[in-house]
PDB file of C-alpha atoms in Angstrom:
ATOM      1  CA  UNK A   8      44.708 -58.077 -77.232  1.00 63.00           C
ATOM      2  CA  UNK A   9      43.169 -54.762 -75.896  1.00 68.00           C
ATOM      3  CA  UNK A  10      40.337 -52.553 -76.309  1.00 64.00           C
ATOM      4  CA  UNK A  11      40.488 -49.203 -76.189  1.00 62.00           C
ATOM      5  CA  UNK A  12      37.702 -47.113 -74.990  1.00 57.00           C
ATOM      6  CA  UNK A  13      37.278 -43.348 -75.798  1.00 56.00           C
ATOM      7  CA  UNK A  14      34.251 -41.743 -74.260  1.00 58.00           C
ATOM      8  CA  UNK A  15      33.395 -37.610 -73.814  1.00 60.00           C
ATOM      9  CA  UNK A  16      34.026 -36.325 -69.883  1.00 60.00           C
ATOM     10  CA  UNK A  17      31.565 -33.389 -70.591  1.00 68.00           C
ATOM     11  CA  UNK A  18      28.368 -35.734 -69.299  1.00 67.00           C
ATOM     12  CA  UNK A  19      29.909 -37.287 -66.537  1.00 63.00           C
ATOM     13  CA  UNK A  20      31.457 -33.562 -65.189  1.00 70.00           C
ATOM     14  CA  UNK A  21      27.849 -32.577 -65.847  1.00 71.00           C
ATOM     15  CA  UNK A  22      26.314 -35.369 -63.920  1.00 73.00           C
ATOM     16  CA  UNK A  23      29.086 -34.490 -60.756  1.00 73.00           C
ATOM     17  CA  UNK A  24      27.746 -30.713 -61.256  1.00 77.00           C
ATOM     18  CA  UNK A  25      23.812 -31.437 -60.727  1.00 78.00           C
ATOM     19  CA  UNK A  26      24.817 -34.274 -57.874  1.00 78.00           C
ATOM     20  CA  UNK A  27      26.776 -31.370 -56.024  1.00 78.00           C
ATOM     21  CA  UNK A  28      24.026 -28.884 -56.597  1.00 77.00           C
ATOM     22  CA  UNK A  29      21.749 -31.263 -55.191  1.00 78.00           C
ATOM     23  CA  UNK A  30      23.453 -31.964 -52.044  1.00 77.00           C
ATOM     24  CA  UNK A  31      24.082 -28.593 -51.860  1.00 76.00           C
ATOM     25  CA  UNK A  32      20.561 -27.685 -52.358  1.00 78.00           C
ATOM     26  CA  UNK A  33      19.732 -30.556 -49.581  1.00 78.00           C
ATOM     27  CA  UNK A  34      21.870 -29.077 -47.412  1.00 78.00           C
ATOM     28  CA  UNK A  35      20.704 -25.384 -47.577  1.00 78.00           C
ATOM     29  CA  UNK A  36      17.292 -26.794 -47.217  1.00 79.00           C
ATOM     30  CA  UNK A  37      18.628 -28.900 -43.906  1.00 78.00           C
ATOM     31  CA  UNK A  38      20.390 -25.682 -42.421  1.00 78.00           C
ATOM     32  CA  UNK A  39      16.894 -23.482 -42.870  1.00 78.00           C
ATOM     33  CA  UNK A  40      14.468 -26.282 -41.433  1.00 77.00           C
ATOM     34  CA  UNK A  41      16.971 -26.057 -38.496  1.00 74.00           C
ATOM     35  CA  UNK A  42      17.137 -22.496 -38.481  1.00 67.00           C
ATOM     36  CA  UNK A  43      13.141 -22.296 -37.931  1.00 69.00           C
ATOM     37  CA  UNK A  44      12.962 -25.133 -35.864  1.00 71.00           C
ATOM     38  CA  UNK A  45      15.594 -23.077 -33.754  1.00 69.00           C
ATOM     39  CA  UNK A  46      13.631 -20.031 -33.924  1.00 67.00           C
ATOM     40  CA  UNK A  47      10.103 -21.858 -32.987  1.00 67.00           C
ATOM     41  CA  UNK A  48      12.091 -23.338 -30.158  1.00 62.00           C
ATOM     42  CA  UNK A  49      13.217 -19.949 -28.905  1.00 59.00           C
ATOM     43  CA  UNK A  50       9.912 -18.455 -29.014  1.00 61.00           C
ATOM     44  CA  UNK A  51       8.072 -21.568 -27.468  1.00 58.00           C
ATOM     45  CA  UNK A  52      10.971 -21.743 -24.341  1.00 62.00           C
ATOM     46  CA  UNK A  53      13.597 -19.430 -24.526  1.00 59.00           C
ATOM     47  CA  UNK A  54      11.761 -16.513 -24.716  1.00 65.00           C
ATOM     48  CA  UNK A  55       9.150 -17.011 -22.182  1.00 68.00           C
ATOM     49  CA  UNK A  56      12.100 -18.212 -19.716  1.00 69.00           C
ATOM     50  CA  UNK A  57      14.152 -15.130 -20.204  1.00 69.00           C
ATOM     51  CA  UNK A  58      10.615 -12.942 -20.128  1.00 71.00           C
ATOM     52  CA  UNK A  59      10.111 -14.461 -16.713  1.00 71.00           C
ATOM     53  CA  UNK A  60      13.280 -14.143 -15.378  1.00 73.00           C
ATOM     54  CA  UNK A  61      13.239 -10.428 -16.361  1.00 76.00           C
ATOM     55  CA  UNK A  62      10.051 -10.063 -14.225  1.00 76.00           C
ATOM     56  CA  UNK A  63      11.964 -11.486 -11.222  1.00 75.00           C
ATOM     57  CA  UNK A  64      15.063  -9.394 -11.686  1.00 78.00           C
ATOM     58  CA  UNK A  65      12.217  -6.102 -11.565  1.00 79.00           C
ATOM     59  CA  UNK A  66      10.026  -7.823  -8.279  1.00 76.00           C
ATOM     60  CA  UNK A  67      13.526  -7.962  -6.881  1.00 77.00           C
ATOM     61  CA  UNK A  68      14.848  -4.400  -7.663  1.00 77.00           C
ATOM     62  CA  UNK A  69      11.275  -2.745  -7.198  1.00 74.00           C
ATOM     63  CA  UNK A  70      10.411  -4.395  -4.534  1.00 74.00           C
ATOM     64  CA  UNK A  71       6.819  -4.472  -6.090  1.00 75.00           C
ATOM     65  CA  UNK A  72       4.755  -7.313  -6.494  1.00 68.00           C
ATOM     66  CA  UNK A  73       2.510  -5.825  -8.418  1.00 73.00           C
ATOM     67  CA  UNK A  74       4.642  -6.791 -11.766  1.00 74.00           C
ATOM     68  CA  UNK A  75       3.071  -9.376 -13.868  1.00 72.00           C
ATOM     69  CA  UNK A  76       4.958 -11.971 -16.728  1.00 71.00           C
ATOM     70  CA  UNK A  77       3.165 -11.984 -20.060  1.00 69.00           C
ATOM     71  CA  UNK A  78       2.125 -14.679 -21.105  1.00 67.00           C
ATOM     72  CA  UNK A  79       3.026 -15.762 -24.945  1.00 64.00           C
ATOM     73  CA  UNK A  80       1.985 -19.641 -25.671  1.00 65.00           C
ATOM     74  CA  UNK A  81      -0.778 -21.716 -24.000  1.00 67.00           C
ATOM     75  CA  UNK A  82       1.331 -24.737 -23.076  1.00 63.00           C
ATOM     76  CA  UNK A  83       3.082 -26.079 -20.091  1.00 65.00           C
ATOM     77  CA  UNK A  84       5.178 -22.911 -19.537  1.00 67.00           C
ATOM     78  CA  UNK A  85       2.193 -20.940 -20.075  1.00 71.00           C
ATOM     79  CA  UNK A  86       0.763 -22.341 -17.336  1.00 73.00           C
ATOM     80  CA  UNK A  87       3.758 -22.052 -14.981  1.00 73.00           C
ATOM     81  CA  UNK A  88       3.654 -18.091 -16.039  1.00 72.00           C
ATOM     82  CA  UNK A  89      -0.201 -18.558 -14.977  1.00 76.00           C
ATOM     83  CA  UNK A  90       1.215 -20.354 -11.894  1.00 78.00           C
ATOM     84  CA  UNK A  91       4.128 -17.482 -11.067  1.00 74.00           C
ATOM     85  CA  UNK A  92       1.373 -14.607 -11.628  1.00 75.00           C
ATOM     86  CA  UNK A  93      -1.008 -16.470  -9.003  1.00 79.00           C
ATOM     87  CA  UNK A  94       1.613 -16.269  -6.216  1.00 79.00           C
ATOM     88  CA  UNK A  95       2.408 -12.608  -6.990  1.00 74.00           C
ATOM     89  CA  UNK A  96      -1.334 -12.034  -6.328  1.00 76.00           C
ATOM     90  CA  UNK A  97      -1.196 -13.900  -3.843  1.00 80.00           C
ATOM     91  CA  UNK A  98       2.556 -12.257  -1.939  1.00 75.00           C
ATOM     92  CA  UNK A  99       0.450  -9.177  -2.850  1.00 77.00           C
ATOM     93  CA  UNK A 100      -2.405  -9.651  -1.043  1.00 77.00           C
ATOM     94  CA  UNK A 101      -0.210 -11.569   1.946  1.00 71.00           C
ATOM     95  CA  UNK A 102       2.042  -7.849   2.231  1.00 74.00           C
ATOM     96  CA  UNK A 103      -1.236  -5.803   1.647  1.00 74.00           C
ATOM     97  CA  UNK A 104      -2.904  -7.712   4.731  1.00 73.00           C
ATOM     98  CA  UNK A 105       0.638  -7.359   6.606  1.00 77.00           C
ATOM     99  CA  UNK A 106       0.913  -3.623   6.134  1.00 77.00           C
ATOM    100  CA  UNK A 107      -2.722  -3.164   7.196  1.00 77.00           C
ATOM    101  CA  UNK A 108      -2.097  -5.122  10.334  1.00 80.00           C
ATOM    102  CA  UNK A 109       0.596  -2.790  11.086  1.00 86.00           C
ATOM    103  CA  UNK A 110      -0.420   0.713  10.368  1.00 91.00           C
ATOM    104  CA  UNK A 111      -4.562   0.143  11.410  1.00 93.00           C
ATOM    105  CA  UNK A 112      -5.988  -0.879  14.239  1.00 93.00           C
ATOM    106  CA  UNK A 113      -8.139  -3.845  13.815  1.00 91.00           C
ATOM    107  CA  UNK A 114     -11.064  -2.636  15.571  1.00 93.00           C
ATOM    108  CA  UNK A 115     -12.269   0.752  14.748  1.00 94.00           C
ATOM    109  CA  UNK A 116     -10.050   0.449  10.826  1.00 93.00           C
ATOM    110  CA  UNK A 117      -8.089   4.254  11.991  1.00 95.00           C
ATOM    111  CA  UNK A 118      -4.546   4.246  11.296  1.00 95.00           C
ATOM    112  CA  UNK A 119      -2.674   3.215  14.850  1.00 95.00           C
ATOM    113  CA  UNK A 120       0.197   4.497  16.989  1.00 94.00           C
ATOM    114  CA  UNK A 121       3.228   3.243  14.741  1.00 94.00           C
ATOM    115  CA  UNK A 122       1.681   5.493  11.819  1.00 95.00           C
ATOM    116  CA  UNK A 123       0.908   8.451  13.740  1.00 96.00           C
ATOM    117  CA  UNK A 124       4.158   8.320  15.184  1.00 95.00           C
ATOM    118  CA  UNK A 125       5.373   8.034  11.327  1.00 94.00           C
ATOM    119  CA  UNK A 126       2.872  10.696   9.816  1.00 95.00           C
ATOM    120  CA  UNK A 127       3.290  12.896  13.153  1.00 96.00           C
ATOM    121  CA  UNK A 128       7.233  13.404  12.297  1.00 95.00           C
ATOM    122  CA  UNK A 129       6.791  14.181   8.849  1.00 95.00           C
ATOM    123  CA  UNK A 130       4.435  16.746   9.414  1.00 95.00           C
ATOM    124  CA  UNK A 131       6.567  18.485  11.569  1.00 95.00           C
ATOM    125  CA  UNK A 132       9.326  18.383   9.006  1.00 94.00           C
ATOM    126  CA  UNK A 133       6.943  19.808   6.271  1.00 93.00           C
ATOM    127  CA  UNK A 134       5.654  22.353   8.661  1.00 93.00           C
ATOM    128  CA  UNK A 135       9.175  23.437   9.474  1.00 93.00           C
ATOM    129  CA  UNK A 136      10.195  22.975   5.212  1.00 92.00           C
ATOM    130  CA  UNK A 137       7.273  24.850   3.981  1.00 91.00           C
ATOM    131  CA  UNK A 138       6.111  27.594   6.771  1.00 89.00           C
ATOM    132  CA  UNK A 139       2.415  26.138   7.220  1.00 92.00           C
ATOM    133  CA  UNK A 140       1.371  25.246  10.809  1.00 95.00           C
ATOM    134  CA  UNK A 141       0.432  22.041  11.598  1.00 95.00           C
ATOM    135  CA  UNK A 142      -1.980  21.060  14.112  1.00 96.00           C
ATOM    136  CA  UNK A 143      -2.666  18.275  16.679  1.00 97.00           C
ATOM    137  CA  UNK A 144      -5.839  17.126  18.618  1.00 97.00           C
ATOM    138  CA  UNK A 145      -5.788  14.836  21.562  1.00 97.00           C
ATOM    139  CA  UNK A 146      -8.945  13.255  22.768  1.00 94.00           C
ATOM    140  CA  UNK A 147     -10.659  10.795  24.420  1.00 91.00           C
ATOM    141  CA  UNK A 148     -14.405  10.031  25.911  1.00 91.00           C
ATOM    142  CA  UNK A 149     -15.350  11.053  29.183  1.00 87.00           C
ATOM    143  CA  UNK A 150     -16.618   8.441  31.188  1.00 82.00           C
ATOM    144  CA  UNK A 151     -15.475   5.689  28.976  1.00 85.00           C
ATOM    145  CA  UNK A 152     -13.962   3.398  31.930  1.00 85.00           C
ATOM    146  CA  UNK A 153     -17.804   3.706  33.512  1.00 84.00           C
ATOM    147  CA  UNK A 154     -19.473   2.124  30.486  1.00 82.00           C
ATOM    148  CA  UNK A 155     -17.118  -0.800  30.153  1.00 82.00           C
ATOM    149  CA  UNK A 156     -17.607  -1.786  33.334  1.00 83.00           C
ATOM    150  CA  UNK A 157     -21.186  -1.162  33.291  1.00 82.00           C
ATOM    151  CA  UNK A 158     -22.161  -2.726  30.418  1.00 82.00           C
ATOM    152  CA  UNK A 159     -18.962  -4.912  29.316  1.00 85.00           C
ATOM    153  CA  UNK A 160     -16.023  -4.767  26.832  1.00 84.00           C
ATOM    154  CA  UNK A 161     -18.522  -5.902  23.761  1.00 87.00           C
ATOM    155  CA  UNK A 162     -20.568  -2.112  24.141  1.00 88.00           C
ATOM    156  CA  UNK A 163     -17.214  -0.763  24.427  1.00 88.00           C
ATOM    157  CA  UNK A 164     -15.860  -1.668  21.621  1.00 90.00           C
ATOM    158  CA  UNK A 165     -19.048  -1.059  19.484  1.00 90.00           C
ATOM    159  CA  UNK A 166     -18.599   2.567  21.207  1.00 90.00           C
ATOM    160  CA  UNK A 167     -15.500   2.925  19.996  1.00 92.00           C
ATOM    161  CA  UNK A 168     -16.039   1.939  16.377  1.00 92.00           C
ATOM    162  CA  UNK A 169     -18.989   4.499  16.505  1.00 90.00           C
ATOM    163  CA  UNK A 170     -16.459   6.869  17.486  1.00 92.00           C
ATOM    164  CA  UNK A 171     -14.519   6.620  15.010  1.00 94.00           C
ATOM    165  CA  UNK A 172     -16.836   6.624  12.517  1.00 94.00           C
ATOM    166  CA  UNK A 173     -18.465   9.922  13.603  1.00 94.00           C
ATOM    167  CA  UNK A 174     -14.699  11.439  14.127  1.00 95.00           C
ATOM    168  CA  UNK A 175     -13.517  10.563  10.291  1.00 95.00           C
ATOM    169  CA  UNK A 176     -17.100  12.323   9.246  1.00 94.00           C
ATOM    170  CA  UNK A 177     -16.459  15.353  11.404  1.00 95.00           C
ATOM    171  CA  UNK A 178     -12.891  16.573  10.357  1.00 96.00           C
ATOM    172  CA  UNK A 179     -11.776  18.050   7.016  1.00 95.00           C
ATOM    173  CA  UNK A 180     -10.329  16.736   4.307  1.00 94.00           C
ATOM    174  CA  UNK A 181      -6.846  18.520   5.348  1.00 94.00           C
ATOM    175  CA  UNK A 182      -7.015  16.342   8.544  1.00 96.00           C
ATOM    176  CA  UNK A 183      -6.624  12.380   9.405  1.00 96.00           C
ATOM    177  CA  UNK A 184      -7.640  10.185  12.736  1.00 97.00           C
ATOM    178  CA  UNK A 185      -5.503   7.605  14.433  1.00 97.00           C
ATOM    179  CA  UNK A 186      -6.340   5.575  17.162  1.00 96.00           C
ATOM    180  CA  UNK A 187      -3.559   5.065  19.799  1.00 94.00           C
ATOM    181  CA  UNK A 188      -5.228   2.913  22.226  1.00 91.00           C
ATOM    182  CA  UNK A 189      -8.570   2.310  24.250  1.00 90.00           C
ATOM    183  CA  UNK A 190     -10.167   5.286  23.944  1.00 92.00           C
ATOM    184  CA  UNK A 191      -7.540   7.825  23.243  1.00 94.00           C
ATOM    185  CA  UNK A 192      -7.667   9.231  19.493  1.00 96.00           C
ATOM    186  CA  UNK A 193      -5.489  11.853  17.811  1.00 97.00           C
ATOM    187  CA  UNK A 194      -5.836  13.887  14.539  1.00 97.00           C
ATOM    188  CA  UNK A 195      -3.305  15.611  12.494  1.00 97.00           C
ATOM    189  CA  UNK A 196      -4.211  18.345  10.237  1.00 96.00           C
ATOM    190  CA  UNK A 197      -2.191  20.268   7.788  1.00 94.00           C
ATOM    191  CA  UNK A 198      -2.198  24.042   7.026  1.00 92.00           C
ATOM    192  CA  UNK A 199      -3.458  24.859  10.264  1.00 94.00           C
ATOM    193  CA  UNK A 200      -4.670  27.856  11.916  1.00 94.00           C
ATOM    194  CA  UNK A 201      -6.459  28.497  15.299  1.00 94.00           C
ATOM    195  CA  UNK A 202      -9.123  29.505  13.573  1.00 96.00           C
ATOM    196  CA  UNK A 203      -9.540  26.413  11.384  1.00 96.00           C
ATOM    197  CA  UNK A 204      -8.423  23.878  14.709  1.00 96.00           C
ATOM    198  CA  UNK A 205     -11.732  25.351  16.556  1.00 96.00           C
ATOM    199  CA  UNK A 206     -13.433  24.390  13.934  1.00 96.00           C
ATOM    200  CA  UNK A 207     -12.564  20.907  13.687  1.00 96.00           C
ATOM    201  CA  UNK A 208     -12.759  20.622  17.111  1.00 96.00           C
ATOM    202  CA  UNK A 209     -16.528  22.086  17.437  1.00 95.00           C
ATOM    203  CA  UNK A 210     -17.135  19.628  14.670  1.00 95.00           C
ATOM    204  CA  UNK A 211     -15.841  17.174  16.456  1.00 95.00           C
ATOM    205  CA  UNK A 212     -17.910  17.765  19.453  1.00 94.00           C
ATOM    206  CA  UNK A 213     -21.128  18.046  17.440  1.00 92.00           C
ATOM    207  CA  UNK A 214     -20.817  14.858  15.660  1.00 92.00           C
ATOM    208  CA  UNK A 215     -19.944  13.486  19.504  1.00 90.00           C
ATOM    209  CA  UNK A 216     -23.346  15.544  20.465  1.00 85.00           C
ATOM    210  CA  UNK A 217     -25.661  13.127  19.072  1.00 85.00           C
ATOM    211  CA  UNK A 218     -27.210   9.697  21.082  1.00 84.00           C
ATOM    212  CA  UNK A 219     -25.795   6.803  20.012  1.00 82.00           C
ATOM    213  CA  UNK A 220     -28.016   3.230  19.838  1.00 81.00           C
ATOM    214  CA  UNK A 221     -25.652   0.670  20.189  1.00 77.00           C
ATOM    215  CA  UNK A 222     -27.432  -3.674  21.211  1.00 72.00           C
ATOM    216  CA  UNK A 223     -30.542  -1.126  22.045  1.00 76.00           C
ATOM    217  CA  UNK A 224     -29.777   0.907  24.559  1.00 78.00           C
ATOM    218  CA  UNK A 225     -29.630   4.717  24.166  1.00 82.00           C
ATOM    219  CA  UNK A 226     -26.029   5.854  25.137  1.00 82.00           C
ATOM    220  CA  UNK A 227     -24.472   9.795  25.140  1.00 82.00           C
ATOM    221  CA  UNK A 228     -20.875   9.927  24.599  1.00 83.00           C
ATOM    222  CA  UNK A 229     -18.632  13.094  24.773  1.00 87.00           C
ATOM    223  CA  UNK A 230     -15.233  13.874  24.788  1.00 91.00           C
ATOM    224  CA  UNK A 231     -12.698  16.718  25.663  1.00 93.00           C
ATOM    225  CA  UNK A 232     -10.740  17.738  23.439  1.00 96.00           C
ATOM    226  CA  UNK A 233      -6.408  19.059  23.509  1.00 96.00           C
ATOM    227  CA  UNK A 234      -5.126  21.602  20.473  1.00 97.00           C
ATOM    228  CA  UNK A 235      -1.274  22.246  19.508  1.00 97.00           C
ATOM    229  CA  UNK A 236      -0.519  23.914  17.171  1.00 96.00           C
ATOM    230  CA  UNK A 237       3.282  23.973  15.831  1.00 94.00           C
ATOM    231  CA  UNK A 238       5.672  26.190  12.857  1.00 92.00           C
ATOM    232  CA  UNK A 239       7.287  22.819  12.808  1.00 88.00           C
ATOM    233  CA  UNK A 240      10.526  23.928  15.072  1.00 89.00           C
ATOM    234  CA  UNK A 241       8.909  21.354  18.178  1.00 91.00           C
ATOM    235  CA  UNK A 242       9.953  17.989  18.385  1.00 92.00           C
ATOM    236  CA  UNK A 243       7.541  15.070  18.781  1.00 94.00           C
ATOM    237  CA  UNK A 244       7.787  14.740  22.171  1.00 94.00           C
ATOM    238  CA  UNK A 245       7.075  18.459  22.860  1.00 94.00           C
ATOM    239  CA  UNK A 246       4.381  18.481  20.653  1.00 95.00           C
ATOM    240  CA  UNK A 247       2.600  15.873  22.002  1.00 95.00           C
ATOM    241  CA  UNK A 248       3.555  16.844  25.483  1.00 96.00           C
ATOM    242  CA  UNK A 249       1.519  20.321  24.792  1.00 95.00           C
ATOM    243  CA  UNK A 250      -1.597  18.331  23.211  1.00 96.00           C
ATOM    244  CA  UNK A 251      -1.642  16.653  26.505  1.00 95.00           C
ATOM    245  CA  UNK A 252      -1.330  19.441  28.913  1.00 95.00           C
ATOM    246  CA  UNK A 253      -4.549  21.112  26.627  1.00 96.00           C
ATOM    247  CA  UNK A 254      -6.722  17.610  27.206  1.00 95.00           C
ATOM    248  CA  UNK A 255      -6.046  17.887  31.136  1.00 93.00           C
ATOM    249  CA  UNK A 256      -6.902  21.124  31.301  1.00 94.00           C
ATOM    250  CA  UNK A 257     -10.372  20.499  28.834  1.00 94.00           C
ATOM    251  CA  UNK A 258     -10.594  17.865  31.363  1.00 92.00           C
ATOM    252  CA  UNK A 259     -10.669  20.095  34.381  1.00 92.00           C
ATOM    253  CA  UNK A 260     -12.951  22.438  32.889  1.00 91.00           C
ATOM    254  CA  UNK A 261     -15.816  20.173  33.094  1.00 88.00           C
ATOM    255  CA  UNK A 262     -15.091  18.254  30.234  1.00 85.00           C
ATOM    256  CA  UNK A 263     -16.806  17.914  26.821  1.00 89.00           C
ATOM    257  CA  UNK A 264     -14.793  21.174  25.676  1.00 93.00           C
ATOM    258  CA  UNK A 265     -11.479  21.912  24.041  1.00 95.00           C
ATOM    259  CA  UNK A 266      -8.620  23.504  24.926  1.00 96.00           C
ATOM    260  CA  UNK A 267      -5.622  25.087  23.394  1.00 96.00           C
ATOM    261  CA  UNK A 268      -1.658  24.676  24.652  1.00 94.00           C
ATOM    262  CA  UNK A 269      -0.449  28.150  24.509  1.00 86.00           C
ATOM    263  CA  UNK A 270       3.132  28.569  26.127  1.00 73.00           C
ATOM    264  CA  UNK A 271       1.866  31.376  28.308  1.00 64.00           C
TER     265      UNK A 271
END
């Protein structure tokens, strides 16, 4: 025999519906967990990876250490943003201490030869650009050889930083001091007139005036003094060729005086 079964399709099709809904549902659920889980990721690593290697790429192109990466999570690549910041600081410092080294001289803290040389040939260029003079000072102490020997290279020295201490108080704002070498000094100054060099230059000489007390002992210092002054249309080499020629003859004049290079 057989047995015949008639049953209504509408239950199970409605059964199938709510089983695909909820594996659809599932699903959905499954793509946004992954979606945030994504996005966390990105935020915790991606981000701060690209952010850092954006601050490279401008260190690089700048050429300036001074750029920092932000930091965005305290974890472990927190701490190597901590870590990278550190040896910017630290490169910073390093090319600070380098440039320094090359532009001052260690002992009396004036800007040396290399940047007068610099600072000497742009002024010239801005003198010839924009019509002001410019003006240049030579000097150096009389007698300077006599108290080395005398008293040794430690007085010297503290001599010279006294110097240049008393030479950065004495000229103007419009004027800066280098020291090229033992005791030779220079000093450019902008917008210059002969009117406005003799003053610098009997401020100079003032300032020099005064005793010095240097390990306890009294000492007098002076120093003779070279002026050029130039439209900007010398070169360096003339310039300072002129500066010198003033010096020798502030020199032959008895010293602790100043002279000025006229082409006469």
């Amino acid at each position: 025999g057989s047995v015949l079964v008639l049953t209504d399709l509408k239950d199970l099709d409605y059964r199938l519906r709510r089983q695909m809904l909820a594996s659809l549902g599932v699903l959905a659920l499954s793509l946004l967990i992954a979606f945030l889980m994504t996005r966390r990721l990105q935020r915790a690593i991606y981000g701060p990876i690209v952010q850092l290697g954006n601050a490279a790429k401008k260190i690089t192109e700048h050429n300036n250490f001074s750029i920092r990466a932000h930091k965005l999570n305290d974890d472990e690549i927190g701490d190597a943003i901590d870590a990278f910041n550190a040896m910017l600081g630290k490169i910073e410092q390093d090319k600070e201490e380098l440039t320094r080294l090359a532009y001052y001289d260690p002992l009396t803290r004036l800007a040396n030869r290399r940047m007068f040389s610099e600072r000497l040939v742009f002024a010239l260029e801005n003198a010839r650009r924009s019509g002001e003079q410019m003006g240049l000072i030579f000097l150096d102490l009389d007698k300077f050889k006599n108290i080395n020997d005398e008293l040794g290279h430690d007085i010297g020295d503290l001599l010279l930083k006294a110097t240049a201490k008393r030479l950065e108080t004495a000229i103007p704002e419009t004027a800066t001091a280098f020291r090229l070498g033992g005791d030779e000094f220079t000093v450019l100054q902008v917008g210059a007139t002969e009117k406005s060099m003799t003053e610098t230059a009997e401020r100079i000489l003032q300032a020099f005036g005064e005793p010095l007390i240097l390990a306890g002992r009294q000492l007098s210092i002076s120093s003779s003094i070279g002026i050029a002054i130039s439209d900007g249309h010398d070169n360096v080499s003339s310039i300072m060729k002129s500066a010198d020629v003033a010096l020798y003859r502030a020199k032959d004049a008895g010293r602790s005086n100043y002279k000025f290079f006229h082409q006469a």
